Tab-separated table of C-alpha atoms and ligand atoms in Angstrom:
chain	number	residue	atom	x	y	z
A	1	MET	CA	-58.579	87.553	-82.956
A	2	PRO	CA	-55.646	85.389	-84.094
A	3	ALA	CA	-52.583	85.647	-81.859
A	4	PRO	CA	-50.010	88.275	-82.939
A	5	ALA	CA	-47.684	85.452	-84.026
A	6	ALA	CA	-50.365	84.069	-86.365
A	7	LEU	CA	-50.999	87.516	-87.899
A	8	ALA	CA	-47.253	88.023	-88.352
A	9	HIS	CA	-47.055	84.588	-90.008
A	10	ALA	CA	-49.811	85.605	-92.478
A	11	GLU	CA	-48.013	88.877	-93.333
A	12	ASP	CA	-44.793	86.919	-93.847
A	13	LEU	CA	-46.705	84.567	-96.167
A	14	ALA	CA	-47.991	87.592	-98.137
A	15	ASP	CA	-44.346	88.641	-98.640
A	16	PHE	CA	-43.390	85.089	-99.611
A	17	VAL	CA	-46.191	84.816	-102.211
A	18	ALA	CA	-45.279	88.231	-103.665
A	19	ALA	CA	-41.641	87.100	-103.983
A	20	SER	CA	-42.707	83.787	-105.568
A	21	PRO	CA	-44.812	84.492	-108.682
A	22	SER	CA	-43.380	81.384	-110.437
A	23	SER	CA	-42.024	78.013	-109.279
A	24	PHE	CA	-38.507	79.235	-110.131
A	25	HIS	CA	-38.970	82.285	-107.936
A	26	ALA	CA	-40.389	80.129	-105.126
A	27	ALA	CA	-37.375	77.794	-105.202
A	28	ALA	CA	-34.997	80.784	-105.241
A	29	GLU	CA	-36.882	82.491	-102.392
A	30	VAL	CA	-36.713	79.341	-100.244
A	31	ALA	CA	-32.959	79.182	-100.877
A	32	ARG	CA	-32.543	82.899	-100.158
A	33	ARG	CA	-34.378	82.727	-96.837
A	34	LEU	CA	-32.556	79.633	-95.677
A	35	THR	CA	-29.178	81.002	-96.757
A	36	ASP	CA	-29.995	84.027	-94.585
A	37	ALA	CA	-30.699	81.557	-91.754
A	38	GLY	CA	-27.230	80.003	-92.103
A	39	PHE	CA	-27.818	77.245	-94.676
A	40	THR	CA	-25.129	76.555	-97.276
A	41	THR	CA	-26.111	76.321	-100.945
A	42	LEU	CA	-24.873	73.162	-102.652
A	43	ARG	CA	-24.770	72.602	-106.412
A	44	GLU	CA	-25.672	69.264	-107.963
A	45	GLY	CA	-22.649	69.418	-110.275
A	46	GLU	CA	-20.160	69.725	-107.425
A	47	GLU	CA	-18.873	67.434	-104.693
A	48	TRP	CA	-20.792	67.615	-101.422
A	49	PRO	CA	-19.065	67.838	-98.035
A	50	ALA	CA	-19.334	65.365	-95.154
A	51	GLN	CA	-22.460	66.555	-93.400
A	52	PRO	CA	-22.947	65.856	-89.670
A	53	GLY	CA	-24.029	69.121	-88.075
A	54	GLY	CA	-24.617	70.871	-91.430
A	55	ARG	CA	-27.493	72.829	-92.993
A	56	PHE	CA	-27.821	72.767	-96.750
A	57	VAL	CA	-30.067	73.767	-99.651
A	58	VAL	CA	-30.013	72.723	-103.300
A	59	VAL	CA	-32.156	74.068	-106.168
A	60	ARG	CA	-33.108	72.083	-109.284
A	61	ASP	CA	-35.066	74.320	-111.682
A	62	GLY	CA	-38.395	75.084	-109.936
A	63	ALA	CA	-37.749	72.569	-107.132
A	64	VAL	CA	-35.717	72.969	-103.967
A	65	ILE	CA	-34.626	70.662	-101.145
A	66	ALA	CA	-33.210	71.913	-97.832
A	67	TRP	CA	-32.109	69.904	-94.828
A	68	ILE	CA	-30.456	69.917	-91.429
A	69	VAL	CA	-28.172	67.040	-90.461
A	70	PRO	CA	-27.964	66.621	-86.669
A	71	GLY	CA	-24.471	66.742	-85.184
A	72	SER	CA	-25.177	63.280	-83.784
A	73	ALA	CA	-25.891	61.810	-87.241
A	74	THR	CA	-24.617	58.274	-87.781
A	75	ARG	CA	-24.864	55.621	-90.489
A	76	ALA	CA	-28.336	54.802	-89.114
A	77	THR	CA	-29.894	58.282	-89.107
A	78	ALA	CA	-33.356	58.475	-90.685
A	79	VAL	CA	-34.867	61.445	-92.543
A	80	ARG	CA	-38.080	63.385	-91.905
A	81	VAL	CA	-39.270	64.942	-95.148
A	82	PHE	CA	-41.862	67.733	-95.263
A	83	GLY	CA	-43.006	67.799	-98.901
A	84	ALA	CA	-44.899	70.478	-100.851
A	85	HIS	CA	-45.075	71.881	-104.376
A	86	SER	CA	-44.025	75.182	-105.956
A	87	ASP	CA	-46.315	75.370	-109.006
A	88	SER	CA	-49.943	76.510	-109.294
A	89	PRO	CA	-52.549	76.318	-112.066
A	90	GLY	CA	-52.675	79.260	-114.457
A	91	PHE	CA	-51.249	80.103	-117.859
A	92	ALA	CA	-47.816	79.692	-119.432
A	93	LEU	CA	-46.404	81.820	-122.236
A	94	LYS	CA	-46.392	80.125	-125.652
A	95	PRO	CA	-43.687	80.492	-128.340
A	96	LYS	CA	-44.095	83.638	-130.509
A	97	PRO	CA	-45.930	85.217	-127.580
A	98	THR	CA	-46.513	88.693	-129.030
A	99	THR	CA	-49.958	88.463	-130.589
A	100	GLY	CA	-52.952	90.774	-130.913
A	101	ARG	CA	-55.575	92.270	-133.205
A	102	LEU	CA	-57.832	95.301	-133.619
A	103	GLY	CA	-55.268	97.579	-132.024
A	104	TRP	CA	-54.764	95.391	-128.938
A	105	LEU	CA	-51.481	93.769	-127.965
A	106	GLN	CA	-52.085	90.280	-126.569
A	107	ALA	CA	-50.028	87.453	-125.145
A	108	GLY	CA	-50.155	83.923	-126.527
A	109	VAL	CA	-50.710	81.681	-123.504
A	110	GLU	CA	-51.321	77.982	-122.875
A	111	VAL	CA	-53.421	76.672	-119.984
A	112	TYR	CA	-51.204	75.200	-117.226
A	113	GLY	CA	-52.837	72.546	-115.035
A	114	GLY	CA	-56.472	72.913	-114.029
A	115	PRO	CA	-57.231	76.566	-113.211
A	116	LEU	CA	-60.733	77.913	-112.557
A	117	VAL	CA	-60.478	79.944	-115.755
A	118	ASN	CA	-63.269	82.385	-114.795
A	119	SER	CA	-61.297	83.409	-111.686
A	120	TRP	CA	-58.518	84.779	-113.897
A	121	LEU	CA	-60.842	87.302	-115.555
A	122	ASP	CA	-60.608	91.001	-114.737
A	123	ARG	CA	-57.455	90.852	-112.614
A	124	GLU	CA	-54.139	92.538	-113.202
A	125	LEU	CA	-51.594	89.823	-113.874
A	126	ARG	CA	-47.821	89.532	-113.734
A	127	LEU	CA	-45.620	87.437	-115.983
A	128	ALA	CA	-42.831	85.655	-114.165
A	129	GLY	CA	-40.344	82.849	-114.533
A	130	ARG	CA	-36.997	82.064	-116.083
A	131	LEU	CA	-35.161	83.465	-119.120
A	132	VAL	CA	-32.312	81.436	-120.599
A	133	LEU	CA	-29.698	83.470	-122.468
A	134	GLU	CA	-27.478	82.569	-125.425
A	135	ASP	CA	-24.602	81.551	-123.135
A	136	GLY	CA	-26.841	79.283	-121.007
A	137	THR	CA	-27.191	81.775	-118.161
A	138	GLN	CA	-30.543	81.548	-116.375
A	139	VAL	CA	-32.120	84.811	-115.218
A	140	LEU	CA	-35.256	85.132	-113.107
A	141	ALA	CA	-37.685	87.731	-114.431
A	142	ALA	CA	-40.959	89.079	-113.063
A	143	THR	CA	-42.995	91.993	-114.351
A	144	GLY	CA	-45.325	94.140	-112.291
A	145	PRO	CA	-49.006	94.273	-113.286
A	146	LEU	CA	-48.854	93.887	-117.088
A	147	LEU	CA	-51.715	91.764	-118.415
A	148	ARG	CA	-55.464	91.337	-118.012
A	149	LEU	CA	-58.147	88.989	-119.326
A	150	PRO	CA	-61.117	91.351	-119.765
A	151	GLN	CA	-64.503	89.677	-119.376
A	152	LEU	CA	-67.159	90.258	-122.020
A	153	ALA	CA	-69.760	92.793	-120.812
A	154	ILE	CA	-73.082	91.405	-119.575
A	155	HIS	CA	-74.854	93.398	-122.317
A	156	LEU	CA	-73.014	91.356	-124.943
A	157	ASP	CA	-73.672	87.995	-123.247
A	158	ARG	CA	-76.974	87.986	-121.328
A	159	SER	CA	-76.442	84.338	-120.334
A	160	ALA	CA	-73.148	85.000	-118.531
A	161	ASN	CA	-74.681	84.623	-115.062
A	162	ASP	CA	-76.418	81.369	-115.934
A	163	ALA	CA	-73.839	79.526	-118.002
A	164	LEU	CA	-70.520	81.255	-118.512
A	165	THR	CA	-68.670	79.448	-121.274
A	166	LEU	CA	-64.982	80.159	-121.799
A	167	ASP	CA	-63.107	78.698	-124.740
A	168	LYS	CA	-59.655	77.757	-123.455
A	169	GLN	CA	-57.961	79.111	-126.583
A	170	SER	CA	-59.929	82.030	-127.992
A	171	HIS	CA	-61.144	83.516	-124.677
A	172	THR	CA	-57.935	83.251	-122.640
A	173	GLN	CA	-55.440	85.445	-124.481
A	174	PRO	CA	-54.737	88.423	-122.186
A	175	VAL	CA	-54.199	92.001	-123.350
A	176	TRP	CA	-51.041	93.860	-122.320
A	177	GLY	CA	-51.003	97.046	-124.408
A	178	LEU	CA	-52.228	99.017	-127.390
A	179	GLY	CA	-50.645	99.168	-130.818
A	180	GLU	CA	-49.591	96.971	-133.706
A	181	THR	CA	-47.904	93.612	-133.110
A	182	GLU	CA	-45.195	94.337	-135.735
A	183	SER	CA	-43.747	97.092	-133.583
A	184	ALA	CA	-44.280	95.369	-130.199
A	185	ASP	CA	-42.219	92.783	-128.302
A	186	LEU	CA	-43.584	91.133	-125.177
A	187	LEU	CA	-40.296	89.350	-124.480
A	188	GLY	CA	-38.516	92.707	-124.723
A	189	GLU	CA	-40.903	94.024	-122.080
A	190	ILE	CA	-40.016	91.146	-119.749
A	191	ALA	CA	-36.304	91.346	-120.557
A	192	ARG	CA	-36.313	95.027	-119.577
A	193	THR	CA	-37.641	94.182	-116.079
A	194	ALA	CA	-34.789	91.667	-115.691
A	195	GLY	CA	-32.168	94.101	-117.020
A	196	VAL	CA	-31.146	91.906	-119.941
A	197	ASP	CA	-31.028	92.525	-123.683
A	198	ALA	CA	-33.993	90.703	-125.313
A	199	SER	CA	-31.834	89.634	-128.271
A	200	ARG	CA	-29.885	87.394	-125.866
A	201	ILE	CA	-32.951	85.290	-124.920
A	202	ARG	CA	-32.880	81.776	-126.396
A	203	GLY	CA	-35.484	80.100	-124.178
A	204	TYR	CA	-37.973	80.855	-121.423
A	205	ASP	CA	-40.405	79.350	-118.909
A	206	LEU	CA	-42.892	82.082	-117.969
A	207	VAL	CA	-46.260	81.911	-116.231
A	208	THR	CA	-49.000	84.310	-115.153
A	209	ALA	CA	-49.605	85.269	-111.504
A	210	ASP	CA	-52.162	87.469	-109.749
A	211	ALA	CA	-50.533	90.869	-109.176
A	212	ALA	CA	-52.485	91.705	-105.999
A	213	ARG	CA	-50.821	91.194	-102.628
A	214	GLY	CA	-52.166	88.679	-100.085
A	215	VAL	CA	-54.374	90.203	-97.398
A	216	VAL	CA	-55.762	89.443	-93.922
A	217	PHE	CA	-59.456	90.387	-93.621
A	218	GLY	CA	-62.883	89.422	-92.279
A	219	ALA	CA	-64.402	89.585	-88.794
A	220	ASP	CA	-61.691	89.055	-86.165
A	221	ASP	CA	-59.099	88.883	-88.972
A	222	ALA	CA	-60.071	85.261	-89.598
A	223	PHE	CA	-59.278	85.123	-93.340
A	224	PHE	CA	-56.218	85.284	-95.549
A	225	ALA	CA	-56.562	85.485	-99.343
A	226	ALA	CA	-53.776	85.335	-101.929
A	227	GLY	CA	-52.835	83.722	-105.205
A	228	ARG	CA	-50.913	80.427	-105.218
A	229	LEU	CA	-51.848	79.361	-101.652
A	230	ASP	CA	-51.947	75.937	-103.347
A	231	ASP	CA	-49.272	75.149	-102.465
A	232	LEU	CA	-47.112	78.099	-101.336
A	233	ALA	CA	-48.927	78.041	-97.967
A	234	SER	CA	-47.258	74.645	-97.355
A	235	VAL	CA	-43.891	75.664	-98.831
A	236	HIS	CA	-43.838	78.728	-96.586
A	237	ALA	CA	-44.854	76.708	-93.495
A	238	GLY	CA	-41.964	74.326	-94.205
A	239	VAL	CA	-39.489	77.197	-94.583
A	240	VAL	CA	-40.612	78.851	-91.349
A	241	ALA	CA	-40.453	75.508	-89.512
A	242	LEU	CA	-36.939	74.855	-90.821
A	243	GLU	CA	-35.813	78.385	-89.907
A	244	HIS	CA	-37.084	77.899	-86.345
A	245	ALA	CA	-35.803	74.332	-85.986
A	246	SER	CA	-32.354	75.202	-87.296
A	247	ASP	CA	-31.606	77.382	-84.285
A	248	GLY	CA	-29.842	74.933	-81.921
A	249	PHE	CA	-31.348	71.947	-83.773
A	250	ASP	CA	-31.821	68.991	-81.427
A	251	GLY	CA	-33.757	66.500	-83.567
A	252	ALA	CA	-32.412	62.951	-83.881
A	253	ASP	CA	-33.335	62.608	-87.582
A	254	ILE	CA	-32.393	64.658	-90.633
A	255	ALA	CA	-35.018	67.414	-91.018
A	256	MET	CA	-35.806	68.036	-94.691
A	257	LEU	CA	-38.037	70.330	-96.732
A	258	ALA	CA	-38.646	69.011	-100.267
A	259	VAL	CA	-40.470	71.314	-102.686
A	260	PHE	CA	-41.332	69.915	-106.120
A	261	ASP	CA	-42.435	71.552	-109.357
A	262	HIS	CA	-45.092	70.310	-111.809
A	263	GLU	CA	-47.521	68.802	-109.267
A	264	GLU	CA	-50.398	70.401	-111.142
A	265	VAL	CA	-49.465	68.593	-114.365
A	266	GLY	CA	-48.696	65.115	-113.040
A	267	SER	CA	-45.231	65.407	-111.407
A	268	ALA	CA	-43.450	63.186	-113.946
A	269	THR	CA	-40.547	65.573	-114.654
A	270	ARG	CA	-36.941	65.927	-113.497
A	271	SER	CA	-38.014	68.486	-110.885
A	272	GLY	CA	-41.366	66.826	-110.084
A	273	ALA	CA	-42.202	64.421	-107.270
A	274	SER	CA	-42.175	61.406	-109.614
A	275	GLY	CA	-38.671	62.344	-110.744
A	276	PRO	CA	-35.419	61.386	-109.041
A	277	PHE	CA	-34.627	64.665	-107.222
A	278	LEU	CA	-35.545	63.552	-103.690
A	279	SER	CA	-33.972	60.095	-103.978
A	280	ASP	CA	-30.852	61.650	-105.559
A	281	VAL	CA	-30.444	64.080	-102.652
A	282	ILE	CA	-31.145	61.496	-99.944
A	283	GLU	CA	-28.662	59.080	-101.512
A	284	ARG	CA	-25.964	61.769	-101.634
A	285	ILE	CA	-26.599	62.610	-97.970
A	286	HIS	CA	-26.330	58.905	-97.141
A	287	LEU	CA	-23.025	58.669	-99.021
A	288	SER	CA	-21.756	61.759	-97.180
A	289	LEU	CA	-22.549	59.903	-93.934
A	290	ASP	CA	-20.658	56.815	-95.164
A	291	MET	CA	-23.756	54.620	-95.378
A	292	ASP	CA	-23.579	51.398	-97.391
A	293	ARG	CA	-26.657	50.075	-99.226
A	294	ASP	CA	-27.811	48.067	-96.242
A	295	ALA	CA	-27.557	51.064	-93.925
A	296	GLN	CA	-29.464	53.185	-96.457
A	297	HIS	CA	-32.367	50.725	-96.491
A	298	ARG	CA	-32.380	50.549	-92.705
A	299	ALA	CA	-32.440	54.356	-92.498
A	300	LEU	CA	-35.250	54.660	-95.089
A	301	SER	CA	-37.357	52.077	-93.248
A	302	ARG	CA	-37.403	54.415	-90.237
A	303	SER	CA	-37.932	57.601	-92.269
A	304	TRP	CA	-41.096	59.680	-92.719
A	305	CYS	CA	-42.653	61.967	-95.280
A	306	VAL	CA	-45.338	64.491	-94.384
A	307	SER	CA	-46.818	65.597	-97.716
A	308	SER	CA	-48.541	68.953	-97.276
A	309	ASP	CA	-51.005	70.407	-99.758
A	310	VAL	CA	-54.241	72.343	-99.520
A	311	GLY	CA	-57.598	70.576	-99.045
A	312	HIS	CA	-61.259	71.568	-99.194
A	313	ALA	CA	-62.826	73.372	-96.245
A	314	VAL	CA	-66.595	72.893	-96.017
A	315	HIS	CA	-68.304	75.492	-98.247
A	316	PRO	CA	-71.440	77.112	-96.739
A	317	ASN	CA	-73.110	77.454	-100.145
A	318	TYR	CA	-72.417	73.886	-101.280
A	319	PRO	CA	-72.558	71.643	-98.188
A	320	GLU	CA	-73.809	68.722	-100.305
A	321	LYS	CA	-70.408	68.479	-101.987
A	322	HIS	CA	-68.754	67.364	-98.740
A	323	ASP	CA	-68.880	64.296	-96.550
A	324	PRO	CA	-71.980	64.663	-94.329
A	325	VAL	CA	-69.969	64.081	-91.120
A	326	VAL	CA	-66.304	64.947	-91.692
A	327	GLN	CA	-66.418	68.660	-92.487
A	328	PRO	CA	-63.172	70.622	-92.111
A	329	ARG	CA	-63.758	74.165	-90.895
A	330	LEU	CA	-61.606	77.133	-91.815
A	331	GLY	CA	-59.721	78.167	-88.682
A	332	SER	CA	-60.074	74.823	-86.869
A	333	GLY	CA	-56.588	73.553	-87.661
A	334	PRO	CA	-54.636	71.698	-90.348
A	335	ILE	CA	-56.262	68.659	-91.957
A	336	LEU	CA	-55.208	65.032	-92.165
A	337	LYS	CA	-56.249	63.775	-95.625
A	338	ILE	CA	-57.651	60.278	-95.868
A	339	ASN	CA	-58.724	58.340	-98.979
A	340	ALA	CA	-59.402	54.589	-99.096
A	341	ASN	CA	-58.386	54.494	-102.770
A	342	GLN	CA	-54.940	55.874	-101.877
A	343	ARG	CA	-55.307	59.217	-103.637
A	344	TYR	CA	-53.730	60.255	-100.335
A	345	ALA	CA	-50.971	58.190	-98.724
A	346	THR	CA	-52.249	58.461	-95.143
A	347	ASP	CA	-52.804	55.158	-93.332
A	348	GLY	CA	-53.613	54.307	-89.722
A	349	VAL	CA	-49.954	54.351	-88.688
A	350	GLY	CA	-49.439	57.750	-90.319
A	351	ALA	CA	-52.647	59.106	-88.792
A	352	ALA	CA	-51.501	58.115	-85.308
A	353	ALA	CA	-48.094	59.735	-85.841
A	354	TRP	CA	-49.663	62.946	-87.221
A	355	HIS	CA	-52.002	63.256	-84.231
A	356	GLY	CA	-48.941	62.845	-82.004
A	357	TRP	CA	-47.071	65.697	-83.745
A	358	CYS	CA	-50.150	67.926	-83.530
A	359	ALA	CA	-50.431	67.172	-79.804
A	360	ALA	CA	-46.713	67.936	-79.341
A	361	ALA	CA	-47.231	71.297	-81.061
A	362	GLY	CA	-50.384	71.958	-79.022
A	363	ILE	CA	-52.597	72.498	-82.077
A	364	ALA	CA	-56.075	71.270	-82.966
A	365	ALA	CA	-56.273	68.755	-85.792
A	366	GLN	CA	-59.125	67.852	-88.127
A	367	GLU	CA	-59.638	65.393	-90.957
A	368	PHE	CA	-60.661	65.506	-94.605
A	369	VAL	CA	-62.362	62.731	-96.527
A	370	SER	CA	-64.366	63.020	-99.772
A	371	ASN	CA	-68.058	62.635	-100.357
A	372	ASN	CA	-68.266	59.295	-102.241
A	373	ALA	CA	-69.983	60.996	-105.185
A	374	VAL	CA	-67.314	63.733	-105.442
A	375	PRO	CA	-63.884	62.128	-105.840
A	376	CYS	CA	-60.885	64.127	-104.583
A	377	GLY	CA	-57.685	65.091	-106.364
A	378	SER	CA	-54.301	63.672	-105.430
A	379	THR	CA	-50.978	64.979	-104.125
A	380	ILE	CA	-47.260	64.257	-104.169
A	381	GLY	CA	-47.785	61.980	-101.128
A	382	PRO	CA	-48.619	58.694	-102.893
A	383	LEU	CA	-45.877	59.363	-105.477
A	384	THR	CA	-43.213	59.834	-102.801
A	385	ALA	CA	-44.407	56.804	-100.851
A	386	ALA	CA	-44.390	54.613	-103.964
A	387	ARG	CA	-40.968	55.845	-105.150
A	388	LEU	CA	-39.001	55.707	-101.920
A	389	GLY	CA	-41.027	53.319	-99.772
A	390	ILE	CA	-41.008	55.919	-96.988
A	391	ARG	CA	-44.100	55.921	-94.793
A	392	THR	CA	-46.058	59.000	-95.869
A	393	VAL	CA	-48.947	60.968	-94.436
A	394	ASP	CA	-50.975	63.525	-96.445
A	395	VAL	CA	-51.907	66.717	-94.625
A	396	GLY	CA	-52.503	70.395	-95.376
A	397	ILE	CA	-54.654	73.375	-94.592
A	398	PRO	CA	-58.350	73.690	-95.460
A	399	ILE	CA	-59.108	76.362	-98.068
A	400	LEU	CA	-61.949	77.546	-100.291
A	401	SER	CA	-61.643	78.490	-103.971
A	402	MET	CA	-59.013	75.855	-104.745
A	403	HIS	CA	-57.361	76.530	-108.141
A	404	SER	CA	-58.807	80.042	-108.274
A	405	ALA	CA	-56.369	82.823	-109.138
A	406	ARG	CA	-56.916	83.902	-105.524
A	407	GLU	CA	-57.650	81.333	-102.819
A	408	LEU	CA	-59.016	81.682	-99.275
A	409	ALA	CA	-57.406	80.267	-96.111
A	410	GLY	CA	-57.786	80.698	-92.339
A	411	VAL	CA	-55.099	82.799	-90.610
A	412	THR	CA	-54.726	80.493	-87.605
A	413	ASP	CA	-54.472	77.338	-89.763
A	414	LEU	CA	-51.475	78.750	-91.665
A	415	HIS	CA	-49.526	79.359	-88.464
A	416	ALA	CA	-50.607	76.034	-86.933
A	417	LEU	CA	-49.238	74.158	-89.977
A	418	ALA	CA	-45.809	75.753	-89.492
A	419	ARG	CA	-45.855	74.848	-85.796
A	420	VAL	CA	-46.724	71.195	-86.350
A	421	ALA	CA	-44.086	71.009	-89.109
A	422	GLU	CA	-41.506	72.218	-86.601
A	423	ALA	CA	-42.676	69.672	-83.984
A	424	TYR	CA	-42.376	66.973	-86.655
A	425	PHE	CA	-38.828	68.053	-87.612
A	426	VAL	CA	-37.514	67.924	-84.053
A	427	GLY	CA	-39.383	64.683	-83.309
B	501	ZN	ZN1	-51.628	71.488	-104.544
């Protein structure tokens, strides 16, 4: 059985995922939790205070950065970034979203990132994200279960179990009601849940999310399944670590959680990891500590980034897809991700440091490397390293069903990631 603290961590993650159906909700939920823990919300358009001994959080669209400045901070203080991302693959609402035919109301959606499209079939889905009103006000909105992508019956496609083919346009438009499109209004439906008048909406960024809550299950409560574990499991671990570390913080470096949007679509946006958000925030912290350019470079040269994202646990039905020797097990601890072609930013120096933080936290560590014939994806790690020159190490938790509407993790790994993140923050 996982320890009570690990089970409580998984239940807390289920709450966090339910509160974070879109990247905008995730950023707002991070800010809400940290504000409750004593952090002060800063706005990018306002002046920032001098910061030694302060705890702050700033939101930029679907991204959020939070940090603790030690009371002992000087012009030489380095930063320890724990990076993650707030978006997940799925579907985004198109313009003129109220569609339908044959008495069905449907939603016009566009594929976002690289979802396993079949995994989105036959689930109740929410719509969630941001509405922008005529006066520029931004309102978060999230429906309950509203949509569903019904799979074609086996009787009408006898080949479905051999070669399921899904057209990304014609087969992915979910149903959300019955009636004629002329008298229906999907945006009105969403506006009602947010308590705003639909005629005030001038823009929106809305995505689909699995409506079912995350759950602990399996023999000895080993498993945790939920939507958006990629990468909310890391975001949540970072929040929990920062909450714990902030109580009587005694780290020597600035402890920072940086959560970016748009990782699943390449990160090259103003709230993505290739954008300027992190460097903007670090520079403003440096200025608040009276650092000149030389001091900033000295501080960055001693700084770290731990980039946390999910990785592949070994799959019992497809062992040939993995490296024959390095085979991460669910429940055997967070993974250090290594790739010679720098799809991950980990190097020998980073590996040694990571093993040290794991040892300090008293947790088991394992490694991930690809089978040479099955190249891996990438993360925000190499982007952050290349942009800021900060030494970066790529880590995460092992999962199965990556990019499914509902992914599978190990309960003890989730808690262990939060513990090593806290050990890393306090040095
Ligand atoms: Zn990810």
